[in-house]
Amino acid sequence: MRMPRGGRMVLGTCLGSLVALVLYLQTVTKPDVEPITSTTSTSTHPPLGRSGRNPLRSLYNGDQDSDQSYAQSALRGRRELLEEACLSQTRKRRVLSPDDLRHLIVDDKHGLIYCYVPKVACTNWKRVLMVLTGDGRYSDPLAIPAHEAHVAGNLRTLSEFPAAEINRRLRSYLKFVFVREPFERLVSAYRNKFTRSYNEAFHKRYGTKIIRRHRPGARPGAVEAGADVSFREFIQYLVDPRTQREEPLNEHWERVHSLCHPCLIHYDVVGKYETLEPDSQAVLGLAGVQNSVRFPSSGKSARTDRDMAARFFQDVSPFLQKKLVNMYRMDFLLFNYSMPRYLRTP
């Protein structure tokens, strides 16, 4: 029996309305960026690296054909420790926003994502990535001026991509980050930004505020110049509750876990500044580009080490040291650094 024409029209109208409602609900309930659930060697995307083999499989399965197997074993161990620390220290997961991804540099040609951390050899890593992504414009990383490596637009960041493209890269690319003992990194940042005459912009931007707030009876000329901030005054500024209420911390002294979100982003490699050169060569080997570019060697004469950091902390009170430890505690825990013995925390 055929349905009357009027009945067919009513039924068609109802079905059309139902489809439109379903499509609308899918649109309004879809998140901007999906929760991070990175995959590694199970990815359905093509293998990474010029050699045609998947570097993540080589890393996790202990590829014995690689002459860097010892370094890769250390890298696997660090990543496992990071995962354990994240499970024990974090309770809630959240969805990443594009602003969280501004420090993640993308190399689509070689399937790499690098989270840069200031004062952890990020200038040289940016130079290396400029060679890899430059289509022949660069061949020697050290021939690239340091200031050019930091010019916005020379390298793409993950925050520039649409949500679907962000998640595809996070699932299939080799993701790596380099970290450093937190207080040695902090002393290095202080030395570079507050004891060098050429960093006048930092003196004006931060030094003026620090001296005004944390130097009783400061001379007007010292406040105006902001050029002679002591390390103790710098620490007072960092632990002052007003500092983070007023604006985000500068990237040079922001915590690594706040820059790179290692408990939300599944990093395949955690390199360390203390073993910079072998770890860097291991990353280049995993990417299959070890014959195309070499990570630059760096001089160690002026490098901030534990002994130098200890000298700077001599003038910092136990009270301030304890506050600073609490502030940077997550970086110590996540990246398996011991608290320095030179501290005098109560």
mmCIF file of C-alpha atoms in Angstrom:
data_model
loop_
_atom_site.group_PDB
_atom_site.id
_atom_site.type_symbol
_atom_site.label_atom_id
_atom_site.label_comp_id
_atom_site.label_asym_id
_atom_site.label_seq_id
_atom_site.Cartn_x
_atom_site.Cartn_y
_atom_site.Cartn_z
ATOM 1 C CA MET A 1 0.000 0.000 0.000
ATOM 2 C CA ARG A 2 1.381 3.383 -0.989
ATOM 3 C CA MET A 3 1.522 6.135 1.640
ATOM 4 C CA PRO A 4 -0.544 9.200 0.752
ATOM 5 C CA ARG A 5 1.455 12.068 -0.719
ATOM 6 C CA GLY A 6 0.827 14.282 2.322
ATOM 7 C CA GLY A 7 2.129 11.573 4.650
ATOM 8 C CA ARG A 8 5.318 11.159 2.574
ATOM 9 C CA MET A 9 5.960 14.896 2.762
ATOM 10 C CA VAL A 10 5.545 14.921 6.552
ATOM 11 C CA LEU A 11 7.841 11.904 6.947
ATOM 12 C CA GLY A 12 10.515 13.448 4.697
ATOM 13 C CA THR A 13 10.401 16.702 6.633
ATOM 14 C CA CYS A 14 10.869 14.836 9.949
ATOM 15 C CA LEU A 15 13.819 12.799 8.649
ATOM 16 C CA GLY A 16 15.491 15.917 7.272
ATOM 17 C CA SER A 17 15.106 17.697 10.587
ATOM 18 C CA LEU A 18 16.588 14.710 12.436
ATOM 19 C CA VAL A 19 19.694 14.628 10.176
ATOM 20 C CA ALA A 20 20.189 18.374 10.594
ATOM 21 C CA LEU A 21 19.965 18.035 14.388
ATOM 22 C CA VAL A 22 22.576 15.244 14.448
ATOM 23 C CA LEU A 23 24.987 17.270 12.281
ATOM 24 C CA TYR A 24 24.505 20.312 14.502
ATOM 25 C CA LEU A 25 25.213 18.350 17.694
ATOM 26 C CA GLN A 26 28.393 16.908 16.152
ATOM 27 C CA THR A 27 29.558 20.407 15.297
ATOM 28 C CA VAL A 28 28.966 22.027 18.672
ATOM 29 C CA THR A 29 30.342 19.144 20.732
ATOM 30 C CA LYS A 30 33.590 18.590 18.798
ATOM 31 C CA PRO A 31 36.615 19.910 20.777
ATOM 32 C CA ASP A 32 39.062 22.342 19.172
ATOM 33 C CA VAL A 33 42.025 20.120 20.056
ATOM 34 C CA GLU A 34 41.583 16.490 20.991
ATOM 35 C CA PRO A 35 43.144 15.175 24.215
ATOM 36 C CA ILE A 36 46.711 14.065 23.594
ATOM 37 C CA THR A 37 47.011 10.302 23.138
ATOM 38 C CA SER A 38 50.181 10.052 21.081
ATOM 39 C CA THR A 39 51.054 6.789 19.410
ATOM 40 C CA THR A 40 54.493 5.611 18.430
ATOM 41 C CA SER A 41 55.429 2.679 16.249
ATOM 42 C CA THR A 42 51.782 1.683 15.735
ATOM 43 C CA SER A 43 51.117 4.803 13.690
ATOM 44 C CA THR A 44 49.344 4.301 10.361
ATOM 45 C CA HIS A 45 51.346 7.135 8.802
ATOM 46 C CA PRO A 46 54.438 6.498 6.678
ATOM 47 C CA PRO A 47 57.695 5.708 8.497
ATOM 48 C CA LEU A 48 59.869 8.666 9.351
ATOM 49 C CA GLY A 49 63.465 9.365 8.381
ATOM 50 C CA ARG A 50 65.220 9.128 5.042
ATOM 51 C CA SER A 51 66.325 5.542 5.622
ATOM 52 C CA GLY A 52 62.739 4.310 5.336
ATOM 53 C CA ARG A 53 62.757 2.686 8.774
ATOM 54 C CA ASN A 54 60.637 3.887 11.651
ATOM 55 C CA PRO A 55 62.932 5.603 14.193
ATOM 56 C CA LEU A 56 60.460 5.057 17.013
ATOM 57 C CA ARG A 57 60.533 1.302 16.446
ATOM 58 C CA SER A 58 64.327 1.465 16.485
ATOM 59 C CA LEU A 59 64.252 3.373 19.758
ATOM 60 C CA TYR A 60 61.736 1.243 21.606
ATOM 61 C CA ASN A 61 62.798 -2.146 20.261
ATOM 62 C CA GLY A 62 66.518 -1.517 20.802
ATOM 63 C CA ASP A 63 67.632 -1.706 17.160
ATOM 64 C CA GLN A 64 70.977 -3.480 17.382
ATOM 65 C CA ASP A 65 72.011 -2.286 13.927
ATOM 66 C CA SER A 66 72.437 1.219 15.279
ATOM 67 C CA ASP A 67 75.856 2.286 16.525
ATOM 68 C CA GLN A 68 74.042 4.472 19.047
ATOM 69 C CA SER A 69 72.291 1.638 20.915
ATOM 70 C CA TYR A 70 73.836 2.603 24.255
ATOM 71 C CA ALA A 71 72.614 6.201 23.984
ATOM 72 C CA GLN A 72 69.210 5.006 22.841
ATOM 73 C CA SER A 73 68.974 2.730 25.883
ATOM 74 C CA ALA A 74 69.557 5.741 28.147
ATOM 75 C CA LEU A 75 66.917 7.702 26.247
ATOM 76 C CA ARG A 76 64.371 4.893 26.682
ATOM 77 C CA GLY A 77 65.085 4.821 30.400
ATOM 78 C CA ARG A 78 64.523 8.549 30.782
ATOM 79 C CA ARG A 79 61.233 8.416 28.941
ATOM 80 C CA GLU A 80 60.032 5.582 31.154
ATOM 81 C CA LEU A 81 61.009 7.515 34.287
ATOM 82 C CA LEU A 82 59.131 10.539 32.963
ATOM 83 C CA GLU A 83 55.995 8.474 32.400
ATOM 84 C CA GLU A 84 56.176 7.069 35.930
ATOM 85 C CA ALA A 85 56.676 10.540 37.410
ATOM 86 C CA CYS A 86 53.742 11.910 35.448
ATOM 87 C CA LEU A 87 51.489 9.131 36.719
ATOM 88 C CA SER A 88 52.473 9.770 40.327
ATOM 89 C CA GLN A 89 52.503 13.575 40.246
ATOM 90 C CA THR A 90 49.540 14.533 38.065
ATOM 91 C CA ARG A 91 45.900 13.860 38.822
ATOM 92 C CA LYS A 92 43.954 15.694 36.125
ATOM 93 C CA ARG A 93 44.486 15.794 32.387
ATOM 94 C CA ARG A 94 43.324 18.689 30.271
ATOM 95 C CA VAL A 95 42.960 19.520 26.603
ATOM 96 C CA LEU A 96 45.884 21.422 25.120
ATOM 97 C CA SER A 97 45.264 24.815 23.597
ATOM 98 C CA PRO A 98 47.209 26.276 20.638
ATOM 99 C CA ASP A 99 48.947 28.619 23.083
ATOM 100 C CA ASP A 100 50.424 25.550 24.821
ATOM 101 C CA LEU A 101 52.139 24.555 21.564
ATOM 102 C CA ARG A 102 54.084 27.733 20.772
ATOM 103 C CA HIS A 103 57.392 26.137 21.827
ATOM 104 C CA LEU A 104 56.979 23.037 19.652
ATOM 105 C CA ILE A 105 58.894 23.439 16.383
ATOM 106 C CA VAL A 106 57.814 21.261 13.447
ATOM 107 C CA ASP A 107 59.962 19.746 10.700
ATOM 108 C CA ASP A 108 57.479 18.179 8.269
ATOM 109 C CA LYS A 109 60.214 17.055 5.898
ATOM 110 C CA HIS A 110 61.761 14.684 8.437
ATOM 111 C CA GLY A 111 58.805 14.102 10.770
ATOM 112 C CA LEU A 112 60.211 15.888 13.823
ATOM 113 C CA ILE A 113 58.720 17.931 16.657
ATOM 114 C CA TYR A 114 61.158 19.689 18.994
ATOM 115 C CA CYS A 115 60.112 21.582 22.117
ATOM 116 C CA TYR A 116 62.703 24.280 22.627
ATOM 117 C CA VAL A 117 63.722 25.294 26.146
ATOM 118 C CA PRO A 118 65.805 28.485 26.486
ATOM 119 C CA LYS A 119 69.220 27.954 28.087
ATOM 120 C CA VAL A 120 69.261 24.300 27.030
ATOM 121 C CA ALA A 121 71.140 24.602 23.715
ATOM 122 C CA CYS A 122 68.003 25.748 21.923
ATOM 123 C CA THR A 123 69.939 28.151 19.669
ATOM 124 C CA ASN A 124 71.976 25.304 18.207
ATOM 125 C CA TRP A 125 68.942 23.054 17.869
ATOM 126 C CA LYS A 126 67.092 25.797 16.017
ATOM 127 C CA ARG A 127 70.113 26.182 13.731
ATOM 128 C CA VAL A 128 70.081 22.446 13.028
ATOM 129 C CA LEU A 129 66.379 22.544 12.196
ATOM 130 C CA MET A 130 66.918 25.534 9.899
ATOM 131 C CA VAL A 131 69.461 23.428 7.997
ATOM 132 C CA LEU A 132 67.029 20.496 7.814
ATOM 133 C CA THR A 133 64.041 22.582 6.694
ATOM 134 C CA GLY A 134 65.901 25.174 4.611
ATOM 135 C CA ASP A 135 65.844 23.392 1.222
ATOM 136 C CA GLY A 136 69.545 23.944 0.724
ATOM 137 C CA ARG A 137 69.718 27.540 1.946
ATOM 138 C CA TYR A 138 71.916 26.474 4.865
ATOM 139 C CA SER A 139 74.486 23.712 5.218
ATOM 140 C CA ASP A 140 76.463 24.592 8.362
ATOM 141 C CA PRO A 141 74.470 25.308 11.546
ATOM 142 C CA LEU A 142 77.209 27.544 12.982
ATOM 143 C CA ALA A 143 77.113 29.736 9.863
ATOM 144 C CA ILE A 144 73.630 30.872 10.929
ATOM 145 C CA PRO A 145 73.855 33.924 13.239
ATOM 146 C CA ALA A 146 72.430 33.270 16.695
ATOM 147 C CA HIS A 147 69.900 36.105 16.438
ATOM 148 C CA GLU A 148 68.602 34.730 13.124
ATOM 149 C CA ALA A 149 67.853 31.373 14.718
ATOM 150 C CA HIS A 150 65.349 33.106 17.012
ATOM 151 C CA VAL A 151 63.545 35.157 14.355
ATOM 152 C CA ALA A 152 59.837 34.334 14.401
ATOM 153 C CA GLY A 153 58.795 32.775 11.111
ATOM 154 C CA ASN A 154 62.064 31.035 10.274
ATOM 155 C CA LEU A 155 60.666 27.840 11.761
ATOM 156 C CA ARG A 156 57.052 26.712 12.035
ATOM 157 C CA THR A 157 55.486 25.905 15.380
ATOM 158 C CA LEU A 158 52.747 23.368 16.051
ATOM 159 C CA SER A 159 50.382 26.120 17.197
ATOM 160 C CA GLU A 160 50.111 27.344 13.581
ATOM 161 C CA PHE A 161 48.266 24.236 12.362
ATOM 162 C CA PRO A 162 44.549 23.313 12.504
ATOM 163 C CA ALA A 163 43.463 20.941 15.263
ATOM 164 C CA ALA A 164 43.335 17.847 13.059
ATOM 165 C CA GLU A 165 46.828 18.513 11.699
ATOM 166 C CA ILE A 166 48.166 19.117 15.211
ATOM 167 C CA ASN A 167 46.921 15.738 16.380
ATOM 168 C CA ARG A 168 48.149 13.905 13.279
ATOM 169 C CA ARG A 169 51.679 15.204 13.837
ATOM 170 C CA LEU A 170 51.595 14.490 17.555
ATOM 171 C CA ARG A 171 50.618 10.887 16.823
ATOM 172 C CA SER A 172 53.153 10.157 14.106
ATOM 173 C CA TYR A 173 56.213 12.432 14.439
ATOM 174 C CA LEU A 174 59.345 11.881 16.519
ATOM 175 C CA LYS A 175 58.916 14.257 19.470
ATOM 176 C CA PHE A 176 61.880 15.329 21.554
ATOM 177 C CA VAL A 177 62.865 17.815 24.236
ATOM 178 C CA PHE A 178 66.153 18.686 25.944
ATOM 179 C CA VAL A 179 66.206 19.514 29.645
ATOM 180 C CA ARG A 180 68.760 20.741 32.182
ATOM 181 C CA GLU A 181 69.326 20.751 35.932
ATOM 182 C CA PRO A 182 66.777 23.412 36.930
ATOM 183 C CA PHE A 183 68.961 25.663 39.089
ATOM 184 C CA GLU A 184 71.930 25.543 36.727
ATOM 185 C CA ARG A 185 69.561 26.626 33.963
ATOM 186 C CA LEU A 186 68.260 29.397 36.224
ATOM 187 C CA VAL A 187 71.758 30.701 37.023
ATOM 188 C CA SER A 188 72.608 30.550 33.322
ATOM 189 C CA ALA A 189 69.544 32.647 32.502
ATOM 190 C CA TYR A 190 70.443 35.202 35.181
ATOM 191 C CA ARG A 191 74.041 35.487 33.976
ATOM 192 C CA ASN A 192 72.973 35.924 30.365
ATOM 193 C CA LYS A 193 70.143 38.404 30.885
ATOM 194 C CA PHE A 194 71.306 40.478 33.853
ATOM 195 C CA THR A 195 75.116 40.515 33.819
ATOM 196 C CA ARG A 196 75.705 41.234 30.115
ATOM 197 C CA SER A 197 75.738 44.896 29.073
ATOM 198 C CA TYR A 198 74.254 44.099 25.647
ATOM 199 C CA ASN A 199 70.979 42.857 27.184
ATOM 200 C CA GLU A 200 69.650 46.338 27.839
ATOM 201 C CA ALA A 201 66.155 45.292 26.815
ATOM 202 C CA PHE A 202 66.009 42.809 29.709
ATOM 203 C CA HIS A 203 67.445 45.395 32.080
ATOM 204 C CA LYS A 204 64.661 47.829 31.168
ATOM 205 C CA ARG A 205 61.904 45.228 30.968
ATOM 206 C CA TYR A 206 62.681 43.287 34.161
ATOM 207 C CA GLY A 207 65.626 44.863 35.964
ATOM 208 C CA THR A 208 63.845 48.137 36.638
ATOM 209 C CA LYS A 209 60.877 46.376 38.256
ATOM 210 C CA ILE A 210 63.104 44.031 40.280
ATOM 211 C CA ILE A 211 65.230 46.822 41.745
ATOM 212 C CA ARG A 212 62.218 49.010 42.500
ATOM 213 C CA ARG A 213 60.480 46.237 44.422
ATOM 214 C CA HIS A 214 63.314 44.345 46.034
ATOM 215 C CA ARG A 215 66.037 46.888 46.795
ATOM 216 C CA PRO A 216 65.108 49.135 49.713
ATOM 217 C CA GLY A 217 66.364 52.685 49.226
ATOM 218 C CA ALA A 218 67.481 52.077 45.644
ATOM 219 C CA ARG A 219 68.991 55.076 43.891
ATOM 220 C CA PRO A 220 66.796 56.549 41.115
ATOM 221 C CA GLY A 221 69.589 55.982 38.592
ATOM 222 C CA ALA A 222 69.797 52.285 39.476
ATOM 223 C CA VAL A 223 66.031 51.891 39.134
ATOM 224 C CA GLU A 224 66.018 53.621 35.762
ATOM 225 C CA ALA A 225 68.895 51.556 34.331
ATOM 226 C CA GLY A 226 67.919 48.194 35.865
ATOM 227 C CA ALA A 227 71.406 47.006 34.994
ATOM 228 C CA ASP A 228 72.847 45.695 38.253
ATOM 229 C CA VAL A 229 70.256 43.229 39.545
ATOM 230 C CA SER A 230 71.809 40.843 42.069
ATOM 231 C CA PHE A 231 71.056 37.123 41.967
ATOM 232 C CA ARG A 232 69.334 37.353 45.350
ATOM 233 C CA GLU A 233 67.061 40.124 44.032
ATOM 234 C CA PHE A 234 66.309 38.012 40.967
ATOM 235 C CA ILE A 235 65.238 35.102 43.200
ATOM 236 C CA GLN A 236 63.097 37.436 45.319
ATOM 237 C CA TYR A 237 61.359 38.529 42.130
ATOM 238 C CA LEU A 238 60.711 34.929 41.027
ATOM 239 C CA VAL A 239 59.145 33.778 44.306
ATOM 240 C CA ASP A 240 57.158 36.991 44.826
ATOM 241 C CA PRO A 241 53.441 36.037 44.441
ATOM 242 C CA ARG A 242 52.853 39.261 42.499
ATOM 243 C CA THR A 243 55.176 38.183 39.711
ATOM 244 C CA GLN A 244 53.015 35.426 38.230
ATOM 245 C CA ARG A 245 49.773 37.214 39.058
ATOM 246 C CA GLU A 246 50.800 40.116 36.839
ATOM 247 C CA GLU A 247 52.110 38.221 33.794
ATOM 248 C CA PRO A 248 53.457 34.838 32.674
ATOM 249 C CA LEU A 249 57.067 34.073 33.534
ATOM 250 C CA ASN A 250 59.606 34.842 30.833
ATOM 251 C CA GLU A 251 60.503 31.730 28.841
ATOM 252 C CA HIS A 252 64.136 31.907 29.991
ATOM 253 C CA TRP A 253 63.150 31.079 33.576
ATOM 254 C CA GLU A 254 59.769 29.455 33.086
ATOM 255 C CA ARG A 255 59.638 25.826 34.231
ATOM 256 C CA VAL A 256 60.175 23.196 31.522
ATOM 257 C CA HIS A 257 56.961 21.398 32.403
ATOM 258 C CA SER A 258 55.053 24.635 31.758
ATOM 259 C CA LEU A 259 56.761 25.237 28.402
ATOM 260 C CA CYS A 260 56.617 21.711 26.980
ATOM 261 C CA HIS A 261 53.801 19.925 28.906
ATOM 262 C CA PRO A 262 55.577 16.543 29.170
ATOM 263 C CA CYS A 263 52.674 14.896 30.999
ATOM 264 C CA LEU A 264 50.259 15.794 28.178
ATOM 265 C CA ILE A 265 52.565 15.342 25.195
ATOM 266 C CA HIS A 266 54.174 11.932 24.832
ATOM 267 C CA TYR A 267 57.823 12.797 24.138
ATOM 268 C CA ASP A 268 59.731 9.961 22.533
ATOM 269 C CA VAL A 269 63.138 11.361 23.498
ATOM 270 C CA VAL A 270 64.174 13.339 26.577
ATOM 271 C CA GLY A 271 67.712 14.566 25.992
ATOM 272 C CA LYS A 272 69.796 16.197 28.696
ATOM 273 C CA TYR A 273 72.129 19.170 28.582
ATOM 274 C CA GLU A 274 74.584 17.208 30.700
ATOM 275 C CA THR A 275 74.937 14.655 27.858
ATOM 276 C CA LEU A 276 74.107 17.082 25.071
ATOM 277 C CA GLU A 277 76.324 15.906 22.238
ATOM 278 C CA PRO A 278 75.705 12.124 22.383
ATOM 279 C CA ASP A 279 71.977 12.672 22.962
ATOM 280 C CA SER A 280 71.785 15.099 20.036
ATOM 281 C CA GLN A 281 73.599 12.718 17.722
ATOM 282 C CA ALA A 282 71.227 9.951 18.825
ATOM 283 C CA VAL A 283 68.219 12.103 17.866
ATOM 284 C CA LEU A 284 69.736 12.894 14.465
ATOM 285 C CA GLY A 285 70.410 9.197 13.977
ATOM 286 C CA LEU A 286 66.811 8.295 14.792
ATOM 287 C CA ALA A 287 65.653 10.881 12.261
ATOM 288 C CA GLY A 288 67.996 9.428 9.644
ATOM 289 C CA VAL A 289 69.816 12.725 9.066
ATOM 290 C CA GLN A 290 73.094 12.054 10.875
ATOM 291 C CA ASN A 291 74.951 12.238 7.545
ATOM 292 C CA SER A 292 73.265 15.485 6.520
ATOM 293 C CA VAL A 293 73.937 17.662 9.560
ATOM 294 C CA ARG A 294 75.963 17.437 12.734
ATOM 295 C CA PHE A 295 75.016 19.003 16.036
ATOM 296 C CA PRO A 296 77.527 21.802 16.775
ATOM 297 C CA SER A 297 80.107 21.241 19.474
ATOM 298 C CA SER A 298 80.048 23.893 22.172
ATOM 299 C CA GLY A 299 82.839 25.306 24.282
ATOM 300 C CA LYS A 300 82.605 24.545 27.987
ATOM 301 C CA SER A 301 84.806 27.306 29.397
ATOM 302 C CA ALA A 302 81.947 29.641 30.352
ATOM 303 C CA ARG A 303 79.236 27.032 30.868
ATOM 304 C CA THR A 304 77.216 27.290 34.058
ATOM 305 C CA ASP A 305 77.829 24.120 36.069
ATOM 306 C CA ARG A 306 77.060 22.897 39.595
ATOM 307 C CA ASP A 307 80.056 24.629 41.205
ATOM 308 C CA MET A 308 79.176 27.954 39.632
ATOM 309 C CA ALA A 309 75.521 27.598 40.649
ATOM 310 C CA ALA A 310 76.620 26.863 44.226
ATOM 311 C CA ARG A 311 78.565 30.132 44.353
ATOM 312 C CA PHE A 312 75.542 32.134 43.242
ATOM 313 C CA PHE A 313 73.268 30.465 45.809
ATOM 314 C CA GLN A 314 75.592 31.365 48.693
ATOM 315 C CA ASP A 315 73.943 34.781 48.940
ATOM 316 C CA VAL A 316 70.380 33.413 48.839
ATOM 317 C CA SER A 317 68.747 32.846 52.238
ATOM 318 C CA PRO A 318 67.424 29.387 53.225
ATOM 319 C CA PHE A 319 63.925 30.896 53.278
ATOM 320 C CA LEU A 320 64.169 31.986 49.623
ATOM 321 C CA GLN A 321 65.848 28.741 48.643
ATOM 322 C CA LYS A 322 62.939 26.750 50.046
ATOM 323 C CA LYS A 323 60.422 28.856 48.127
ATOM 324 C CA LEU A 324 62.433 28.387 44.935
ATOM 325 C CA VAL A 325 62.620 24.615 45.466
ATOM 326 C CA ASN A 326 58.837 24.481 45.744
ATOM 327 C CA MET A 327 58.526 26.527 42.574
ATOM 328 C CA TYR A 328 60.772 24.248 40.485
ATOM 329 C CA ARG A 329 59.998 20.963 42.237
ATOM 330 C CA MET A 330 58.121 19.440 39.286
ATOM 331 C CA ASP A 331 61.069 19.893 36.936
ATOM 332 C CA PHE A 332 63.333 18.132 39.423
ATOM 333 C CA LEU A 333 60.866 15.249 39.795
ATOM 334 C CA LEU A 334 59.828 14.790 36.176
ATOM 335 C CA PHE A 335 63.344 14.778 34.771
ATOM 336 C CA ASN A 336 65.016 12.836 37.597
ATOM 337 C CA TYR A 337 67.314 15.530 38.975
ATOM 338 C CA SER A 338 68.445 15.385 42.608
ATOM 339 C CA MET A 339 68.179 18.425 44.822
ATOM 340 C CA PRO A 340 71.577 20.166 44.944
ATOM 341 C CA ARG A 341 73.613 19.521 48.072
ATOM 342 C CA TYR A 342 74.629 23.173 48.324
ATOM 343 C CA LEU A 343 71.079 24.194 49.282
ATOM 344 C CA ARG A 344 70.419 25.208 52.888
ATOM 345 C CA THR A 345 66.668 24.766 52.980
ATOM 346 C CA PRO A 346 65.102 24.479 56.451
#
